[in-house]
Short mmCIF file of C-alpha atoms in Angstrom, two decimals:
data_model
loop_
_atom_site.label_atom_id
_atom_site.label_comp_id
_atom_site.label_asym_id
_atom_site.label_seq_id
_atom_site.Cartn_x
_atom_site.Cartn_y
_atom_site.Cartn_z
CA MET Z 1 -20.68 -9.70 2.21
CA THR Z 2 -19.72 -12.00 -0.65
CA ASP Z 3 -16.68 -9.84 -1.42
CA PHE Z 4 -15.64 -9.90 2.24
CA ILE Z 5 -15.81 -13.68 2.44
CA GLY Z 6 -14.02 -14.02 -0.89
CA SER Z 7 -11.29 -11.62 0.19
CA VAL Z 8 -10.67 -13.48 3.45
CA TRP Z 9 -10.67 -16.86 1.69
CA TRP Z 10 -8.26 -15.89 -1.07
CA MET Z 11 -5.95 -14.16 1.40
CA ILE Z 12 -5.78 -17.36 3.47
CA VAL Z 13 -5.14 -19.42 0.34
CA SER Z 14 -2.46 -17.02 -0.90
CA LEU Z 15 -0.57 -16.57 2.35
CA GLY Z 16 -0.94 -20.26 3.20
CA LEU Z 17 0.68 -21.29 -0.07
CA LEU Z 18 3.48 -18.71 0.01
CA VAL Z 19 4.33 -19.18 3.69
CA THR Z 20 4.36 -22.97 3.29
CA PHE Z 21 6.78 -22.67 0.38
CA HIS Z 22 8.95 -20.20 2.30
CA GLU Z 23 9.16 -22.39 5.39
CA PHE Z 24 9.74 -25.49 3.29
CA GLY Z 25 12.88 -23.78 1.96
CA HIS Z 26 14.19 -23.42 5.52
CA TYR Z 27 13.09 -26.97 6.37
CA TRP Z 28 14.62 -28.68 3.33
CA VAL Z 29 18.02 -26.97 3.52
CA GLY Z 30 18.08 -27.45 7.29
CA ARG Z 31 17.53 -31.17 6.83
CA MET Z 32 20.21 -31.29 4.14
CA CYS Z 33 22.62 -29.67 6.62
CA GLY Z 34 21.78 -32.27 9.27
CA VAL Z 35 19.70 -30.06 11.57
CA LYS Z 36 16.89 -31.71 13.50
CA VAL Z 37 13.51 -30.08 12.82
CA LEU Z 38 11.20 -30.04 15.83
CA ARG Z 39 8.15 -28.44 14.21
CA PHE Z 40 6.95 -27.26 10.79
CA SER Z 41 3.88 -25.07 11.33
CA VAL Z 42 1.65 -23.29 8.85
CA GLY Z 43 -0.03 -20.60 10.94
CA PHE Z 44 0.44 -19.54 14.54
CA GLY Z 45 -1.27 -20.49 17.77
CA ARG Z 46 -3.04 -23.68 18.78
CA PRO Z 47 -2.64 -26.49 16.20
CA LEU Z 48 -5.87 -27.50 14.47
CA TRP Z 49 -4.16 -30.55 12.97
CA SER Z 50 -0.77 -32.14 13.51
CA ARG Z 51 1.18 -35.33 12.97
CA ARG Z 52 4.73 -36.46 13.66
CA ASP Z 53 7.00 -38.21 11.12
CA LYS Z 54 9.66 -40.87 11.72
CA HIS Z 55 12.33 -38.19 12.23
CA GLY Z 56 10.41 -36.69 15.13
CA THR Z 57 9.27 -33.57 13.22
CA GLU Z 58 5.78 -32.34 14.08
CA PHE Z 59 3.86 -30.96 11.08
CA ALA Z 60 1.01 -28.69 12.11
CA ILE Z 61 -1.68 -26.38 10.76
CA ALA Z 62 -2.48 -23.71 13.34
CA ALA Z 63 -5.48 -21.47 13.97
CA LEU Z 64 -4.00 -18.14 12.81
CA PRO Z 65 -3.13 -18.52 9.09
CA LEU Z 66 -1.15 -15.26 8.73
CA GLY Z 67 2.33 -16.77 8.79
CA GLY Z 68 4.19 -19.89 9.81
CA TYR Z 69 7.53 -21.11 11.13
CA VAL Z 70 10.06 -23.92 11.30
CA LYS Z 71 11.50 -24.70 14.73
CA PHE Z 72 14.97 -26.23 14.73
CA LEU Z 73 16.73 -27.97 17.59
CA ASP Z 74 18.79 -25.20 19.21
CA GLU Z 75 20.60 -25.10 22.54
CA ARG Z 76 19.67 -21.45 22.99
CA GLU Z 77 15.99 -22.38 23.16
CA VAL Z 78 15.72 -25.93 24.56
CA GLU Z 79 17.87 -28.37 26.46
CA VAL Z 80 19.69 -30.63 23.99
CA HIS Z 81 20.75 -34.17 24.77
CA PRO Z 82 24.54 -34.62 24.31
CA HIS Z 83 24.11 -37.17 21.52
CA GLU Z 84 21.92 -34.69 19.53
CA ARG Z 85 24.20 -31.67 19.77
CA GLY Z 86 25.56 -32.34 16.30
CA GLN Z 87 21.97 -31.84 14.99
CA ALA Z 88 21.47 -28.50 16.76
CA PHE Z 89 21.22 -25.38 14.60
CA ASN Z 90 23.67 -23.42 16.75
CA HIS Z 91 26.34 -26.11 16.28
CA LYS Z 92 26.33 -25.75 12.48
CA THR Z 93 28.96 -23.72 10.64
CA VAL Z 94 28.18 -20.10 9.86
CA TRP Z 95 27.95 -20.92 6.15
CA GLN Z 96 25.40 -23.67 6.85
CA ARG Z 97 23.35 -21.29 8.98
CA ILE Z 98 23.50 -18.69 6.21
CA ALA Z 99 22.28 -21.28 3.69
CA ILE Z 100 19.39 -22.37 5.96
CA VAL Z 101 18.22 -18.81 6.63
CA ALA Z 102 18.60 -17.68 2.99
CA ALA Z 103 16.65 -20.73 1.77
CA GLY Z 104 13.29 -19.22 2.77
CA PRO Z 105 13.54 -16.06 0.62
CA ALA Z 106 15.20 -18.14 -2.13
CA ALA Z 107 12.17 -20.46 -2.11
CA ASN Z 108 9.85 -17.47 -2.58
CA LEU Z 109 12.01 -16.22 -5.47
CA LEU Z 110 11.87 -19.63 -7.14
CA LEU Z 111 8.12 -19.81 -6.56
CA CYS Z 112 7.70 -16.40 -8.23
CA ILE Z 113 9.49 -17.67 -11.34
CA LEU Z 114 7.42 -20.89 -11.36
CA LEU Z 115 4.14 -19.00 -11.02
CA LEU Z 116 5.04 -16.57 -13.81
CA TRP Z 117 6.13 -19.50 -15.98
CA ALA Z 118 2.72 -21.12 -15.47
CA MET Z 119 1.00 -17.81 -16.21
CA PHE Z 120 2.86 -17.37 -19.51
CA VAL Z 121 2.23 -20.98 -20.56
CA ILE Z 122 -1.50 -20.61 -19.88
CA GLY Z 123 -1.51 -17.18 -21.48
CA LYS Z 124 -1.82 -13.81 -19.71
CA GLN Z 125 -4.74 -11.69 -20.95
CA ASP Z 126 -4.30 -7.98 -20.41
CA TYR Z 127 -4.98 -4.52 -21.78
CA SER Z 128 -2.73 -2.68 -24.20
CA ALA Z 129 -1.47 0.80 -23.30
CA THR Z 130 -3.72 2.44 -25.90
CA VAL Z 131 -4.88 6.03 -25.51
CA GLY Z 132 -8.64 6.42 -25.63
CA ARG Z 133 -8.61 10.19 -25.17
CA ALA Z 134 -5.85 12.71 -24.52
CA THR Z 135 -6.35 15.92 -22.57
CA GLY Z 136 -4.15 18.40 -20.72
CA MET Z 137 -0.40 17.84 -21.03
CA ALA Z 138 -0.89 14.61 -23.01
CA ALA Z 139 -2.85 16.48 -25.69
CA THR Z 140 -0.32 19.33 -25.65
CA ALA Z 141 2.46 16.78 -26.14
CA GLY Z 142 0.71 15.54 -29.30
CA LEU Z 143 -0.81 12.28 -28.07
CA VAL Z 144 -4.17 11.44 -29.65
CA SER Z 145 -6.85 8.76 -29.43
CA GLY Z 146 -5.62 5.44 -30.80
CA ASP Z 147 -1.92 5.96 -29.98
CA ARG Z 148 -0.47 2.80 -28.43
CA LEU Z 149 2.54 3.21 -26.15
CA LEU Z 150 5.60 1.12 -27.05
CA ARG Z 151 8.29 2.62 -24.81
CA VAL Z 152 8.56 4.98 -21.88
CA ASP Z 153 12.10 6.38 -22.03
CA ASP Z 154 14.30 3.29 -22.52
CA ARG Z 155 11.74 0.87 -21.09
CA SER Z 156 9.64 -1.31 -23.39
CA VAL Z 157 5.97 -1.53 -22.38
CA VAL Z 158 3.30 -3.91 -23.61
CA THR Z 159 0.44 -3.59 -21.16
CA LEU Z 160 -1.45 -0.74 -19.57
CA GLY Z 161 -0.05 -1.72 -16.17
CA GLU Z 162 3.56 -1.59 -17.35
CA ALA Z 163 3.04 1.82 -18.95
CA SER Z 164 1.29 3.20 -15.86
CA MET Z 165 4.11 1.97 -13.58
CA ALA Z 166 6.80 3.51 -15.80
CA LEU Z 167 4.96 6.85 -15.93
CA THR Z 168 4.34 6.83 -12.18
CA ALA Z 169 8.02 6.14 -11.45
CA ALA Z 170 9.06 9.07 -13.66
CA ALA Z 171 6.52 11.36 -11.99
CA MET Z 172 7.83 10.42 -8.53
CA ASP Z 173 11.34 11.23 -9.73
CA ARG Z 174 10.02 14.59 -11.02
CA ARG Z 175 11.35 14.10 -14.53
CA ASP Z 176 9.96 14.37 -18.06
CA VAL Z 177 9.71 11.24 -20.19
CA LYS Z 178 9.96 10.46 -23.87
CA VAL Z 179 7.04 8.28 -24.97
CA GLU Z 180 7.28 6.22 -28.15
CA VAL Z 181 3.91 5.38 -29.68
CA VAL Z 182 2.50 3.75 -32.78
CA ASP Z 183 -0.47 5.66 -34.20
CA LEU Z 184 -3.51 4.45 -36.12
CA ALA Z 185 -1.56 4.79 -39.37
CA ASP Z 186 1.12 2.40 -37.99
CA GLN Z 187 3.62 5.25 -37.84
CA ILE Z 188 5.99 5.34 -34.86
CA GLN Z 189 6.12 8.73 -33.17
CA THR Z 190 7.97 10.09 -30.13
CA ARG Z 191 6.33 12.50 -27.72
CA THR Z 192 7.54 14.13 -24.51
CA LEU Z 193 5.36 14.20 -21.41
CA PRO Z 194 6.47 16.96 -18.98
CA LEU Z 195 5.66 14.97 -15.82
CA SER Z 196 7.99 17.23 -13.83
CA GLN Z 197 5.26 19.87 -14.11
CA LEU Z 198 2.76 17.87 -12.05
CA PRO Z 199 1.86 19.85 -8.91
CA ALA Z 200 3.47 19.02 -5.57
CA GLY Z 201 1.59 16.42 -3.56
CA PHE Z 202 -0.08 14.86 -6.60
CA ASP Z 203 -1.95 11.56 -6.15
CA GLU Z 204 0.60 8.94 -7.19
CA ARG Z 205 -2.16 6.44 -7.99
CA ARG Z 206 -3.59 8.71 -10.72
CA VAL Z 207 -0.49 9.78 -12.64
CA PRO Z 208 -1.68 8.77 -16.15
CA LEU Z 209 -5.00 10.53 -15.60
CA LEU Z 210 -3.31 13.63 -14.18
CA ALA Z 211 -1.10 13.65 -17.27
CA GLY Z 212 -4.24 13.63 -19.44
CA LEU Z 213 -4.04 9.99 -20.51
CA HIS Z 214 -7.44 8.29 -20.53
CA TRP Z 215 -6.70 4.65 -21.35
CA GLN Z 216 -8.97 3.12 -23.97
CA ALA Z 217 -9.54 0.01 -21.83
CA TRP Z 218 -11.11 1.99 -18.99
CA MET Z 219 -13.27 4.28 -21.08
CA GLN Z 220 -16.86 3.12 -20.77
CA PRO Z 221 -18.56 3.36 -24.19
CA ALA Z 222 -21.62 5.60 -24.37
CA LEU Z 223 -23.92 2.60 -24.77
CA VAL Z 224 -27.49 3.50 -23.83
CA ASP Z 225 -28.72 1.18 -21.08
CA SER Z 226 -32.01 2.82 -20.11
CA LEU Z 227 -34.30 5.80 -20.77
CA THR Z 228 -36.37 7.72 -18.20
CA ALA Z 229 -40.15 7.86 -18.55
CA ASP Z 230 -40.09 11.53 -19.62
CA SER Z 231 -36.89 11.26 -21.64
CA ALA Z 232 -36.16 14.03 -24.14
CA VAL Z 233 -35.16 11.32 -26.62
CA ALA Z 234 -38.19 9.06 -26.12
CA GLY Z 235 -39.11 7.49 -29.45
CA GLN Z 236 -35.71 8.36 -30.89
CA LEU Z 237 -32.93 6.67 -28.89
CA GLN Z 238 -33.22 3.05 -27.80
CA ALA Z 239 -31.47 0.85 -25.27
CA GLY Z 240 -28.48 -0.60 -27.08
CA ASP Z 241 -27.71 2.53 -29.13
CA LEU Z 242 -24.06 3.58 -29.08
CA ILE Z 243 -23.67 7.38 -29.02
CA VAL Z 244 -20.71 8.30 -31.25
CA ALA Z 245 -21.16 12.08 -31.72
CA ILE Z 246 -23.10 15.03 -30.31
CA ASP Z 247 -23.48 18.09 -32.51
CA GLY Z 248 -20.39 17.15 -34.50
CA GLN Z 249 -18.22 16.43 -31.42
CA ARG Z 250 -16.84 12.89 -31.36
CA ILE Z 251 -17.87 10.82 -28.31
CA ASP Z 252 -15.48 8.09 -27.16
CA SER Z 253 -16.87 7.42 -23.70
CA ALA Z 254 -19.96 7.85 -21.53
CA GLU Z 255 -18.26 10.51 -19.41
CA GLN Z 256 -18.10 12.85 -22.42
CA VAL Z 257 -21.86 12.85 -22.97
CA SER Z 258 -22.96 15.11 -20.09
CA PRO Z 259 -20.54 18.00 -20.86
CA GLU Z 260 -21.68 18.02 -24.50
CA ILE Z 261 -25.34 17.96 -23.47
CA GLN Z 262 -24.70 20.93 -21.13
CA ALA Z 263 -23.09 22.84 -24.01
CA LEU Z 264 -26.00 21.96 -26.27
CA GLY Z 265 -28.53 23.12 -23.65
CA ARG Z 266 -26.73 26.42 -23.06
CA HIS Z 267 -26.86 27.14 -26.79
CA GLY Z 268 -30.60 26.60 -26.79
CA GLY Z 269 -30.69 23.36 -28.79
CA PRO Z 270 -31.81 21.43 -30.69
CA GLY Z 271 -28.77 19.47 -31.79
CA MET Z 272 -27.85 16.26 -33.55
CA ILE Z 273 -26.93 13.06 -31.76
CA GLU Z 274 -25.34 10.37 -33.92
CA VAL Z 275 -25.69 6.74 -32.84
CA LEU Z 276 -24.79 3.31 -34.11
CA ARG Z 277 -27.78 0.97 -34.20
CA GLY Z 278 -27.72 -2.45 -35.78
CA GLY Z 279 -24.68 -1.57 -37.90
CA GLU Z 280 -26.24 1.67 -39.17
CA ARG Z 281 -25.18 5.21 -38.26
CA LEU Z 282 -28.20 7.39 -37.53
CA ALA Z 283 -28.44 11.15 -36.93
CA LEU Z 284 -31.26 12.17 -34.58
CA GLU Z 285 -32.39 15.68 -33.64
CA VAL Z 286 -32.59 16.19 -29.86
CA THR Z 287 -33.47 19.11 -27.59
CA PRO Z 288 -32.19 18.79 -23.98
CA ARG Z 289 -34.55 19.57 -21.08
CA GLN Z 290 -33.77 21.44 -17.87
CA GLY Z 291 -33.59 19.14 -14.84
CA LYS Z 292 -31.58 18.63 -11.66
CA ASP Z 293 -28.56 16.50 -10.92
CA GLY Z 294 -28.10 14.24 -7.88
CA LYS Z 295 -27.21 17.27 -5.70
CA GLY Z 296 -30.29 19.24 -6.73
CA GLN Z 297 -28.34 21.57 -9.02
CA PRO Z 298 -29.79 22.67 -12.41
CA GLN Z 299 -28.63 20.46 -15.26
CA TRP Z 300 -29.50 19.94 -18.91
CA GLN Z 301 -30.58 16.34 -19.51
CA ILE Z 302 -31.77 14.04 -22.28
CA GLY Z 303 -32.90 11.24 -19.95
CA VAL Z 304 -30.61 8.34 -20.84
CA GLY Z 305 -28.61 6.09 -18.53
CA PHE Z 306 -25.51 4.06 -19.13
CA ALA Z 307 -24.52 0.75 -17.56
CA SER Z 308 -23.20 1.22 -14.00
CA THR Z 309 -20.50 -1.39 -14.47
CA TYR Z 310 -18.28 -2.01 -17.45
CA SER Z 311 -15.84 -4.87 -18.04
CA PRO Z 312 -13.62 -3.95 -20.99
CA PRO Z 313 -12.56 -6.83 -23.24
CA TYR Z 314 -8.90 -7.82 -23.13
CA ASP Z 315 -6.96 -6.91 -26.26
CA THR Z 316 -3.51 -8.35 -25.45
CA LEU Z 317 -2.44 -11.97 -24.91
CA MET Z 318 1.05 -12.87 -23.70
CA ARG Z 319 1.57 -16.59 -24.25
CA TYR Z 320 4.78 -18.60 -24.73
CA GLY Z 321 5.78 -22.20 -25.23
CA PRO Z 322 7.16 -24.04 -22.17
CA LEU Z 323 10.80 -23.21 -22.98
CA ASP Z 324 10.31 -19.59 -24.01
CA ALA Z 325 8.13 -19.11 -20.93
CA VAL Z 326 11.17 -19.79 -18.73
CA THR Z 327 13.05 -16.83 -20.22
CA ALA Z 328 9.94 -14.65 -20.05
CA ALA Z 329 9.33 -15.58 -16.39
CA VAL Z 330 12.92 -14.82 -15.37
CA ARG Z 331 12.83 -11.51 -17.27
CA GLU Z 332 9.50 -10.55 -15.66
CA THR Z 333 10.80 -11.50 -12.21
CA GLY Z 334 13.78 -9.20 -12.75
CA ARG Z 335 11.51 -6.35 -13.85
CA LEU Z 336 9.15 -6.75 -10.89
CA GLY Z 337 12.07 -7.01 -8.49
CA ALA Z 338 13.71 -3.87 -9.86
CA ASP Z 339 10.40 -1.97 -9.63
CA SER Z 340 9.84 -3.12 -6.04
CA LEU Z 341 13.33 -2.15 -4.90
CA ALA Z 342 13.09 1.20 -6.68
CA MET Z 343 9.77 1.92 -4.99
CA MET Z 344 11.22 1.04 -1.57
CA ALA Z 345 14.15 3.39 -2.24
CA ARG Z 346 11.74 6.19 -3.21
CA ILE Z 347 9.74 5.70 -0.02
CA VAL Z 348 12.90 5.82 2.12
CA THR Z 349 14.19 8.96 0.35
CA GLY Z 350 10.80 10.67 0.46
CA LYS Z 351 10.21 10.68 -3.30
CA ALA Z 352 7.21 8.36 -2.90
CA SER Z 353 4.38 8.67 -0.40
CA LEU Z 354 4.12 6.38 2.63
CA GLN Z 355 0.64 5.57 1.33
CA ASN Z 356 2.33 3.05 -0.96
CA VAL Z 357 2.87 0.81 2.09
CA SER Z 358 -0.08 -1.59 2.33
CA GLY Z 359 -1.04 -4.48 4.58
CA PRO Z 360 -3.29 -7.55 4.84
CA VAL Z 361 -6.55 -5.72 4.07
CA THR Z 362 -5.20 -4.53 0.71
CA ILE Z 363 -3.68 -7.96 0.04
CA ALA Z 364 -7.07 -9.59 0.71
CA ARG Z 365 -8.92 -7.20 -1.60
CA VAL Z 366 -6.42 -7.56 -4.44
CA ALA Z 367 -6.38 -11.35 -4.00
CA ASN Z 368 -10.16 -11.47 -4.39
CA VAL Z 369 -10.19 -9.18 -7.44
CA SER Z 370 -7.37 -11.17 -9.09
CA ALA Z 371 -9.12 -14.49 -8.46
CA LYS Z 372 -12.28 -13.12 -10.07
CA ARG Z 373 -10.38 -12.02 -13.17
CA GLY Z 374 -9.08 -15.51 -13.87
CA VAL Z 375 -6.29 -17.98 -13.23
CA ASP Z 376 -3.72 -15.93 -15.17
CA TRP Z 377 -4.32 -12.79 -13.08
CA PHE Z 378 -4.29 -14.77 -9.82
CA LEU Z 379 -1.00 -16.43 -10.75
CA GLN Z 380 0.51 -12.99 -11.42
CA PHE Z 381 -0.76 -11.73 -8.06
CA LEU Z 382 0.73 -14.74 -6.24
CA ALA Z 383 4.04 -14.26 -8.06
CA LEU Z 384 4.27 -10.59 -7.07
CA LEU Z 385 3.31 -11.38 -3.47
CA SER Z 386 5.89 -14.18 -3.32
CA LEU Z 387 8.58 -11.84 -4.66
CA SER Z 388 7.54 -9.19 -2.13
CA LEU Z 389 7.90 -11.70 0.71
CA CYS Z 390 11.36 -12.59 -0.60
CA ILE Z 391 12.48 -8.94 -0.67
CA ILE Z 392 10.92 -7.98 2.68
CA ASN Z 393 12.44 -11.01 4.42
CA LEU Z 394 15.88 -10.05 3.13
CA LEU Z 395 15.73 -6.58 4.68
CA PRO Z 396 18.47 -6.29 7.35
CA ILE Z 397 15.92 -5.98 10.17
CA PRO Z 398 16.47 -8.21 13.22
CA ILE Z 399 13.81 -10.96 13.61
CA LEU Z 400 13.53 -11.15 9.80
CA ASP Z 401 15.72 -13.52 7.75
CA GLY Z 402 17.76 -10.55 6.57
CA GLY Z 403 18.52 -9.62 10.16
CA HIS Z 404 19.84 -13.10 10.92
CA LEU Z 405 21.95 -13.00 7.75
CA LEU Z 406 23.37 -9.68 8.97
CA TYR Z 407 24.34 -11.32 12.27
CA TYR Z 408 26.11 -14.14 10.43
CA LEU Z 409 27.97 -11.76 8.13
CA ILE Z 410 29.20 -9.86 11.19
CA GLU Z 411 30.24 -13.20 12.68
CA LEU Z 412 32.25 -13.98 9.54
CA VAL Z 413 34.03 -10.62 9.76
CA LYS Z 414 34.82 -10.67 13.49
CA GLY Z 415 35.46 -14.42 13.69
CA SER Z 416 33.00 -15.09 16.52
CA PRO Z 417 29.23 -14.88 17.09
CA LEU Z 418 27.61 -11.73 18.40
CA SER Z 419 26.94 -11.69 22.11
CA GLU Z 420 23.50 -12.68 23.33
CA ARG Z 421 23.08 -9.15 24.66
CA ALA Z 422 23.72 -7.63 21.22
CA ILE Z 423 21.35 -10.09 19.60
CA ALA Z 424 18.63 -9.35 22.19
CA ALA Z 425 19.02 -5.61 21.62
CA GLY Z 426 18.73 -6.18 17.88
CA GLN Z 427 15.55 -8.20 18.41
CA TYR Z 428 13.93 -5.34 20.33
CA ILE Z 429 14.92 -2.87 17.62
CA GLY Z 430 13.59 -5.23 14.97
CA LEU Z 431 10.28 -5.67 16.79
CA ALA Z 432 9.90 -1.89 17.09
CA LEU Z 433 10.61 -1.36 13.38
CA LEU Z 434 8.29 -4.18 12.36
CA ALA Z 435 5.53 -2.91 14.66
CA GLY Z 436 5.85 0.57 13.17
CA LEU Z 437 5.76 -0.79 9.63
CA MET Z 438 2.71 -2.94 10.39
CA GLY Z 439 0.97 0.00 12.05
CA LEU Z 440 1.56 2.15 8.96
CA ALA Z 441 0.31 -0.63 6.70
CA PHE Z 442 -2.89 -1.07 8.71
CA TYR Z 443 -3.43 2.70 8.79
CA ASN Z 444 -3.15 2.89 5.00
CA ASP Z 445 -5.44 -0.13 4.64
CA ILE Z 446 -8.13 1.50 6.77
CA LEU Z 447 -7.66 4.81 4.95
CA GLY Z 448 -8.15 2.96 1.66
CA LEU Z 449 -11.59 1.75 2.85
CA VAL Z 450 -12.81 5.32 3.41
CA PRO Z 451 -14.61 6.74 0.33
CA ARG Z 452 -12.80 9.72 -1.16
#
């Protein structure tokens, strides 16, 4: 329940801020071009609060917070007094109308840069792209525990997220990648991951794992949290012990313990479990006992439990001075924009799954998780969402800003505005496309709530 309330709250905060900034872009440029603004509304529906300024503009906060709008004086919508026609939107030059419409997405682009600048000045904590364990094709390629990724093909990567995105993009394109890493001996090595060999229909959200890369940050250490009453290691292991080896096999994470215990049980035991306790490394003799797993199936057990939740410590900090942060923010905006456009192109061409299209439910969940992680993560989330709004609004779909810009470009070419009939037809097409896109987004959101 707490997560639900938090998700709704942070979604309202996020969309409220971004929509207000977007609409302010339209409002400010419209005013600069001499257009009369009738209403500036954050949200849709019945106003919960409103006031009118000396220019006659009504500022309102409405009941439905998922959007907003600026209403200009326009002869196509309301009757305009003759002395106010010069302030009507439809009486402005095509270049002025282009500037007013483009100002909304431009405001979101500027906001993205400002948010990333603030994030870099504060300092962005993150996880390095360090391999905790390599299996499958990653192990075959020569990657080992402790390798830290520096580049994926010609793309420099610093964080786990950047590396995962680069690998996922390559997998969608069905191509192999050269991975440059620095090993534990500080030697730079180059490996090749044959991502083109991933099976058809692979889960695009699990590419690193499917490639055999188990990131160090997400590997829960085998730290003993509890022991059962009839534990096979009662009197030997203690809560707080860190299991580091079982019968000579190195243990890097809790998930490796059960397979090694099964192997030990099949061989008849006993075996040696090595743990770190109070700075000392101890070797303890253990014999697994036959028990049953959660599904009632036979399983060898030693009776220890590990913590159900694990929050890995951050190991990377990206922080810049105020001036250097400007360059970093612009560079990061360019990278995020290129990734977003490339993903959209892959979805259109069928290289990427339609499951990558998400809606308000996913936005709410990610907003809540980001807010919990800290100010730096929430600023990054807001920046990405603001950039996404900029890109989506520029799509040449009627009823979106990009659709209006398309109308005005056609007007420039043909020397006269489109007919009202053509514009109306475009609006219906735009509504149909937008409805379909929203339906897909909601479907994926609901699908994402179903346990897999």
